[in-house]
Amino acid sequence: MAAGIAWWRVAHSRSTSDRVMTLPSAVTSEPELDWSWQAPGDVEDAVAEGESTYVLTSGSLFALDDSGDELWDVEVEGAEYLSVAELRTDLLWLSGSDGGGSLRSTEDGEEVLAIDGELETVLEGQAIVSDDDELSSINLDSGDVEWTTEGGESIAVDGGSVFILADDQLRRLALDGEEQWTADAELALGDYPYMTTADGFVVVNGEDTAIAFDGQDGEELWSVDTGDDGGSAGLMFPDQVYIQKNDFSFEDDTEDTKVVIYDRDGRVASFDPGTSFFYAFPVRSEGDVYAFDFGEGILYDEEFEALGRSHDGSVQPVDGGLYELSEGEVSFFRNDESSAAWTLDDEFGDDAQLGAAEDRLLIADGSDLLSYR
């Protein structure tokens, strides 16, 4: 089983208005080293936006140009993760494992907004933030709180709406804080309830039940018993969700898990991914929409047929294929092929991690950051 999304994850990939993740273009022929940069200590995280690369180390944030030369650096505290804000690519989000963080300008690294709680999303002019039992909208220009409402166990921001799950109720708010509807979600929420939003409906996933609600008026559409161990739910295609029953035994003889697909009208199909853990999201690759299983590095078409093969290492999806880092080697696999199109001659350390940018490949190996084209 693949190790899943590496240190860059896909936080910098764009999820467009049609709910499909736009992936960076692939390096389809064997690349050569473009530049290398050495950090003062290990690279904690990094992300590329355009021709610039932003690098987080212990205590510092750096910006590099398209030649790997430093543009600026600032001191930061407590940051472990780095990403580019989805709708505000002029802002970087730095966060720590204990919560909280800051939005910083890509121009000079200066702090735009300090956030004590959890950043739910960044929109054009506002940041949606949850803290303790409250959910707030903060104006990015002034830093003023625009509105505050009661928070919940799970929050999802989707287009022009905010969905809040709390106390067996699901609420929908507009981005100005106005409540649009409230629906009863009478299910055992358990310790980790969450929501999945799709075109036209919302799925609330609790301890042993998943319930779908109409996104416009909150009417209950259908419910599913997910068993004693509960189930995980996610977005398979823009108008379809998947539900997989959890199996926490992780024994070698565990039966393969069935994944069941639903749309707003109910069950559509089921298939067997051949693994006890399935985590997918819709991506656009070579002009077509697929579901990409981040755990195994496999694309599924709209008939739920798998393209390519499972991967053993860390994977990074790109348009037309994926990069794999396994046992110190980095390779590129085209979407529907089982053999690598190319493998780098360079060997990397056990803790090396990979990432993708437009037409280039990024690798962090200890204190070294390397860009290949």
Coordinates of C-alpha atoms in Angstrom, one line a residue:
M1 CA 0.0 0.0 0.0
A2 CA 1.3 3.4 -0.9
A3 CA 2.3 5.7 1.9
G4 CA -0.2 8.3 0.8
I5 CA 0.3 12.0 -0.1
A6 CA 3.8 13.1 0.9
W7 CA 4.8 16.3 2.6
W8 CA 3.6 18.6 -0.1
R9 CA 0.3 16.7 -0.1
V10 CA -1.9 18.4 -2.8
A11 CA -2.7 21.5 -0.8
H12 CA -1.4 23.7 -3.5
S13 CA -3.4 22.0 -6.3
R14 CA -6.5 24.0 -7.1
S15 CA -10.0 22.6 -6.5
T16 CA -12.1 24.5 -9.0
S17 CA -15.8 25.5 -8.8
D18 CA -16.8 22.2 -10.4
R19 CA -15.3 20.3 -7.4
V20 CA -12.5 18.8 -9.5
M21 CA -8.9 19.2 -8.4
T22 CA -6.7 20.8 -11.1
L23 CA -3.3 19.1 -11.0
P24 CA 0.1 20.6 -12.0
S25 CA 1.5 19.5 -15.4
A26 CA 3.7 16.5 -15.5
V27 CA 7.4 16.1 -16.4
T28 CA 6.9 13.4 -18.9
S29 CA 10.5 12.8 -20.0
E30 CA 13.4 12.2 -17.6
P31 CA 14.2 15.5 -16.0
E32 CA 17.5 17.1 -15.2
L33 CA 18.5 19.0 -12.0
D34 CA 17.4 22.7 -12.5
W35 CA 18.7 24.0 -9.2
S36 CA 19.4 23.0 -5.6
W37 CA 19.2 25.0 -2.4
Q38 CA 20.4 24.2 1.1
A39 CA 18.3 25.1 4.1
P40 CA 19.8 26.0 7.5
G41 CA 18.5 22.8 9.0
D42 CA 16.0 20.3 7.6
V43 CA 13.2 21.3 5.2
E44 CA 10.0 21.0 7.1
D45 CA 7.6 21.8 4.3
A46 CA 7.5 23.5 0.9
V47 CA 5.1 24.6 -1.8
A48 CA 5.4 26.0 -5.3
E49 CA 3.2 28.7 -6.8
G50 CA 4.1 29.8 -10.3
E51 CA 7.8 30.1 -10.6
S52 CA 8.3 30.8 -6.9
T53 CA 9.0 28.2 -4.2
Y54 CA 8.3 28.7 -0.5
V55 CA 10.2 26.7 2.0
L56 CA 9.5 26.2 5.7
T57 CA 12.3 25.3 8.0
S58 CA 12.5 25.2 11.8
G59 CA 12.0 28.9 12.7
S60 CA 12.2 30.4 9.2
L61 CA 10.2 30.9 6.0
F62 CA 12.0 31.4 2.7
A63 CA 11.0 32.4 -0.8
L64 CA 13.0 31.3 -3.8
D65 CA 12.9 32.5 -7.4
D66 CA 12.8 30.3 -10.5
S67 CA 16.6 29.9 -10.3
G68 CA 16.5 28.8 -6.6
D69 CA 17.9 32.1 -5.4
E70 CA 16.5 33.6 -2.2
L71 CA 14.1 36.4 -2.5
W72 CA 13.4 36.9 1.2
D73 CA 13.2 35.2 4.5
V74 CA 11.4 35.8 7.8
E75 CA 11.4 34.3 11.2
V76 CA 8.3 32.2 12.2
E77 CA 7.4 30.4 15.3
G78 CA 5.6 27.1 15.8
A79 CA 4.9 26.4 12.1
E80 CA 5.1 22.9 10.8
Y81 CA 3.0 23.0 7.7
L82 CA 2.8 25.3 4.7
S83 CA 0.3 25.8 1.9
V84 CA -1.0 28.4 -0.6
A85 CA -4.5 29.7 0.1
E86 CA -6.9 28.3 -2.5
L87 CA -8.6 31.4 -3.7
R88 CA -5.9 33.8 -2.6
T89 CA -2.6 32.7 -4.2
D90 CA -1.0 35.8 -2.8
L91 CA -1.3 34.3 0.7
L92 CA 0.6 31.5 2.5
W93 CA -1.0 29.6 5.3
L94 CA 1.4 28.4 8.1
S95 CA 0.1 26.1 10.8
G96 CA 1.3 23.9 13.6
S97 CA 0.1 20.5 14.9
D98 CA -1.3 22.2 18.0
G99 CA -3.6 24.4 16.0
G100 CA -3.4 28.1 15.1
G101 CA -1.2 29.7 12.6
S102 CA -0.8 32.8 10.3
L103 CA -1.6 34.0 6.9
R104 CA 1.4 35.6 5.3
S105 CA 2.0 37.6 2.1
T106 CA 3.9 35.8 -0.7
E107 CA 5.4 39.2 -1.6
D108 CA 7.6 39.6 1.5
G109 CA 6.5 37.0 4.1
E110 CA 4.9 39.6 6.4
E111 CA 2.0 38.5 8.5
V112 CA -1.4 39.4 7.2
L113 CA -3.5 37.7 9.9
A114 CA -2.7 35.7 13.0
I115 CA -5.3 32.9 13.7
D116 CA -5.6 31.3 17.1
G117 CA -8.1 28.6 16.0
E118 CA -8.5 26.4 12.9
L119 CA -8.5 28.0 9.5
E120 CA -11.5 26.5 7.6
T121 CA -11.0 28.3 4.3
V122 CA -9.7 31.5 2.8
L123 CA -12.0 33.2 0.3
E124 CA -11.5 36.4 -1.7
G125 CA -12.0 38.8 1.1
Q126 CA -12.6 36.8 4.2
A127 CA -11.1 33.9 6.3
I128 CA -13.5 31.5 8.0
V129 CA -12.1 30.4 11.4
S130 CA -13.3 28.0 14.1
D131 CA -12.1 28.5 17.7
D132 CA -13.4 26.6 20.7
D133 CA -17.2 26.6 20.2
E134 CA -17.4 29.6 17.8
L135 CA -17.2 30.0 14.0
S136 CA -16.1 33.5 12.7
S137 CA -15.6 35.3 9.5
I138 CA -12.6 37.7 9.5
N139 CA -12.1 40.5 7.0
L140 CA -8.7 40.0 5.4
D141 CA -8.1 43.7 4.7
S142 CA -9.1 45.1 8.1
G143 CA -8.7 42.0 10.4
D144 CA -12.1 42.8 11.8
V145 CA -14.6 40.0 12.8
E146 CA -17.5 40.3 10.4
W147 CA -19.8 37.8 12.1
T148 CA -19.7 35.0 14.7
T149 CA -21.9 32.0 15.2
E150 CA -22.0 28.8 17.3
G151 CA -19.5 26.3 16.0
G152 CA -19.8 22.5 15.9
E153 CA -18.1 19.1 15.7
S154 CA -17.7 19.3 12.0
I155 CA -17.6 22.3 9.5
A156 CA -17.6 22.4 5.7
V157 CA -17.3 25.5 3.5
D158 CA -18.6 24.8 0.1
G159 CA -19.0 27.6 -2.5
G160 CA -21.4 30.2 -1.1
S161 CA -22.4 28.2 2.0
V162 CA -21.0 27.1 5.4
F163 CA -22.4 23.8 6.8
I164 CA -22.1 23.3 10.6
L165 CA -22.8 20.0 12.4
A166 CA -23.5 20.3 16.1
D167 CA -25.8 18.7 18.7
D168 CA -27.5 16.4 16.2
Q169 CA -28.3 19.4 14.0
L170 CA -27.0 20.4 10.6
R171 CA -27.1 24.1 9.8
R172 CA -26.5 26.0 6.5
L173 CA -25.2 29.6 6.6
A174 CA -24.5 32.0 3.8
L175 CA -21.1 33.6 3.7
D176 CA -22.5 36.7 5.4
G177 CA -23.5 34.6 8.4
E178 CA -27.2 34.5 7.7
E179 CA -28.7 31.1 8.6
Q180 CA -30.5 29.5 5.6
W181 CA -31.9 26.4 7.2
T182 CA -31.5 23.9 10.1
A183 CA -32.1 20.1 9.8
D184 CA -32.3 17.3 12.4
A185 CA -29.4 14.9 12.1
E186 CA -30.4 12.4 14.7
L187 CA -27.6 9.9 14.7
A188 CA -24.9 8.8 17.1
L189 CA -22.2 11.3 16.2
G190 CA -19.3 9.5 17.9
D191 CA -15.9 11.1 18.5
Y192 CA -15.2 12.2 14.9
P193 CA -18.3 13.1 12.9
Y194 CA -17.7 14.9 9.7
M195 CA -19.4 15.9 6.4
T196 CA -18.9 15.5 2.7
T197 CA -20.4 18.0 0.3
A198 CA -21.3 17.2 -3.3
D199 CA -23.3 18.8 -6.0
G200 CA -26.7 19.4 -4.6
F201 CA -26.4 17.4 -1.3
V202 CA -24.5 17.0 1.9
V203 CA -23.6 13.7 3.7
V204 CA -23.2 13.7 7.4
N205 CA -21.2 10.7 8.7
G206 CA -21.6 9.6 12.3
E207 CA -20.7 6.7 14.5
D208 CA -22.8 4.1 12.7
T209 CA -24.9 6.0 10.2
A210 CA -24.5 8.3 7.2
I211 CA -27.4 10.6 6.2
A212 CA -27.7 12.7 3.0
F213 CA -29.5 16.0 3.0
D214 CA -30.5 18.3 0.2
G215 CA -28.1 21.2 0.0
Q216 CA -30.8 23.7 -0.8
D217 CA -33.5 23.1 1.8
G218 CA -32.1 20.5 4.3
E219 CA -34.6 17.8 3.4
E220 CA -33.3 14.3 4.3
L221 CA -32.7 12.3 1.1
W222 CA -31.4 8.9 2.4
S223 CA -29.6 7.2 5.2
V224 CA -27.1 4.3 5.4
D225 CA -26.2 2.0 8.3
T226 CA -22.3 1.9 8.3
G227 CA -22.0 -0.8 11.0
D228 CA -20.5 -0.9 14.5
D229 CA -17.1 0.5 13.5
G230 CA -18.7 3.3 11.5
G231 CA -17.7 4.3 8.0
S232 CA -15.7 6.8 6.1
A233 CA -17.2 9.0 3.4
G234 CA -15.7 11.1 0.7
L235 CA -16.2 12.8 -2.7
M236 CA -15.8 10.3 -5.5
F237 CA -17.0 12.4 -8.4
P238 CA -18.5 15.9 -8.3
D239 CA -22.0 14.5 -8.0
Q240 CA -21.2 11.3 -6.2
V241 CA -19.9 10.3 -2.8
Y242 CA -18.4 7.0 -1.6
I243 CA -18.9 5.3 1.7
Q244 CA -16.6 2.6 3.0
K245 CA -17.3 0.7 6.2
N246 CA -14.4 1.0 8.6
D247 CA -12.4 -2.1 9.6
F248 CA -9.9 -1.4 12.4
S249 CA -8.6 -5.0 12.8
F250 CA -5.9 -4.6 10.1
E251 CA -5.2 -8.3 10.2
D252 CA -3.6 -10.0 7.2
D253 CA -6.7 -12.0 6.7
T254 CA -9.0 -9.0 6.7
E255 CA -11.5 -9.3 3.8
D256 CA -11.2 -6.6 1.1
T257 CA -13.5 -3.7 1.7
K258 CA -16.3 -2.8 -0.6
V259 CA -16.8 0.8 -1.5
V260 CA -20.4 1.9 -2.2
I261 CA -21.2 4.9 -4.4
Y262 CA -24.2 7.2 -3.9
D263 CA -25.6 10.2 -5.6
R264 CA -28.4 12.5 -4.3
D265 CA -31.0 9.8 -5.2
G266 CA -29.3 6.9 -3.4
R267 CA -27.0 4.0 -4.2
V268 CA -25.4 4.0 -7.6
A269 CA -22.9 1.1 -7.6
S270 CA -20.3 -0.7 -5.5
F271 CA -16.8 -2.0 -6.2
D272 CA -13.8 -3.6 -4.5
P273 CA -10.6 -1.6 -4.4
G274 CA -8.7 -4.5 -3.0
T275 CA -7.6 -2.6 0.1
S276 CA -8.8 -2.0 3.7
F277 CA -8.4 1.8 3.3
F278 CA -9.8 3.9 0.4
Y279 CA -9.3 7.7 0.2
A280 CA -10.2 9.4 -3.1
F281 CA -11.0 12.8 -4.6
P282 CA -12.0 13.8 -8.2
V283 CA -9.2 15.1 -10.4
R284 CA -8.9 16.3 -13.9
S285 CA -6.2 14.5 -15.9
E286 CA -5.6 14.9 -19.6
G287 CA -9.0 16.6 -20.0
D288 CA -11.0 13.8 -18.3
V289 CA -12.3 13.6 -14.8
Y290 CA -11.3 10.6 -12.6
A291 CA -11.3 9.7 -9.0
F292 CA -7.8 9.4 -7.6
D293 CA -7.2 7.0 -4.7
F294 CA -4.4 8.7 -2.8
G295 CA -3.6 5.6 -0.7
E296 CA -2.8 3.4 -3.6
G297 CA -2.1 5.9 -6.4
I298 CA -4.8 4.6 -8.7
L299 CA -7.2 6.4 -11.0
Y300 CA -10.8 5.2 -11.4
D301 CA -12.9 6.2 -14.4
E302 CA -16.6 6.9 -14.2
E303 CA -17.3 3.1 -14.6
F304 CA -15.1 2.6 -11.4
E305 CA -12.5 0.7 -13.4
A306 CA -8.9 1.1 -12.2
L307 CA -6.2 2.6 -14.4
G308 CA -2.6 1.6 -13.8
R309 CA -1.5 -0.3 -10.7
S310 CA -1.0 0.1 -7.0
H311 CA 2.2 1.9 -5.8
D312 CA 4.3 1.0 -2.8
G313 CA 5.9 4.4 -2.0
S314 CA 4.8 8.0 -1.6
V315 CA 2.8 9.3 -4.6
Q316 CA 2.1 12.8 -6.0
P317 CA -0.5 13.0 -8.7
V318 CA 0.1 15.2 -11.7
D319 CA -1.8 15.8 -15.0
G320 CA -1.3 12.7 -17.0
G321 CA 0.2 10.5 -14.3
L322 CA 2.0 10.4 -11.0
Y323 CA 5.4 10.6 -9.4
E324 CA 6.4 7.9 -7.0
L325 CA 9.1 7.9 -4.4
S326 CA 10.0 4.4 -3.3
E327 CA 13.2 3.1 -1.6
G328 CA 15.2 6.3 -2.6
E329 CA 14.1 6.3 -6.2
V330 CA 11.8 8.7 -8.0
S331 CA 9.8 7.5 -11.0
F332 CA 7.0 8.8 -13.3
F333 CA 4.1 6.6 -14.3
R334 CA 1.6 7.5 -17.0
N335 CA -2.0 7.2 -16.0
D336 CA -2.8 3.8 -17.6
E337 CA 0.7 2.2 -17.5
S338 CA 2.2 -0.2 -14.9
S339 CA 5.9 0.5 -15.9
A340 CA 7.7 3.7 -15.2
A341 CA 8.2 6.1 -18.1
W342 CA 11.4 7.3 -16.4
T343 CA 13.3 6.9 -13.2
L344 CA 15.9 9.4 -11.9
D345 CA 19.5 8.2 -11.6
D346 CA 19.9 10.1 -8.3
E347 CA 19.4 8.3 -5.1
F348 CA 17.6 10.0 -2.1
G349 CA 17.5 9.4 1.6
D350 CA 14.9 7.4 3.5
D351 CA 13.2 10.6 4.7
A352 CA 13.2 12.3 1.4
Q353 CA 9.8 13.7 0.2
L354 CA 8.5 14.8 -3.2
G355 CA 6.2 17.4 -4.6
A356 CA 5.0 18.8 -7.9
A357 CA 4.9 22.2 -9.6
E358 CA 4.1 23.2 -13.1
D359 CA 6.5 21.3 -15.4
R360 CA 8.9 20.5 -12.6
L361 CA 9.5 18.1 -9.8
L362 CA 10.5 19.1 -6.3
I363 CA 12.4 16.8 -3.8
A364 CA 13.4 17.6 -0.2
D365 CA 16.2 15.4 1.1
G366 CA 17.2 16.5 4.6
S367 CA 18.4 20.1 4.3
D368 CA 18.5 20.0 0.5
L369 CA 15.7 21.2 -1.8
L370 CA 16.1 20.2 -5.4
S371 CA 14.1 21.3 -8.5
Y372 CA 14.1 19.1 -11.6
R373 CA 12.8 20.0 -15.0

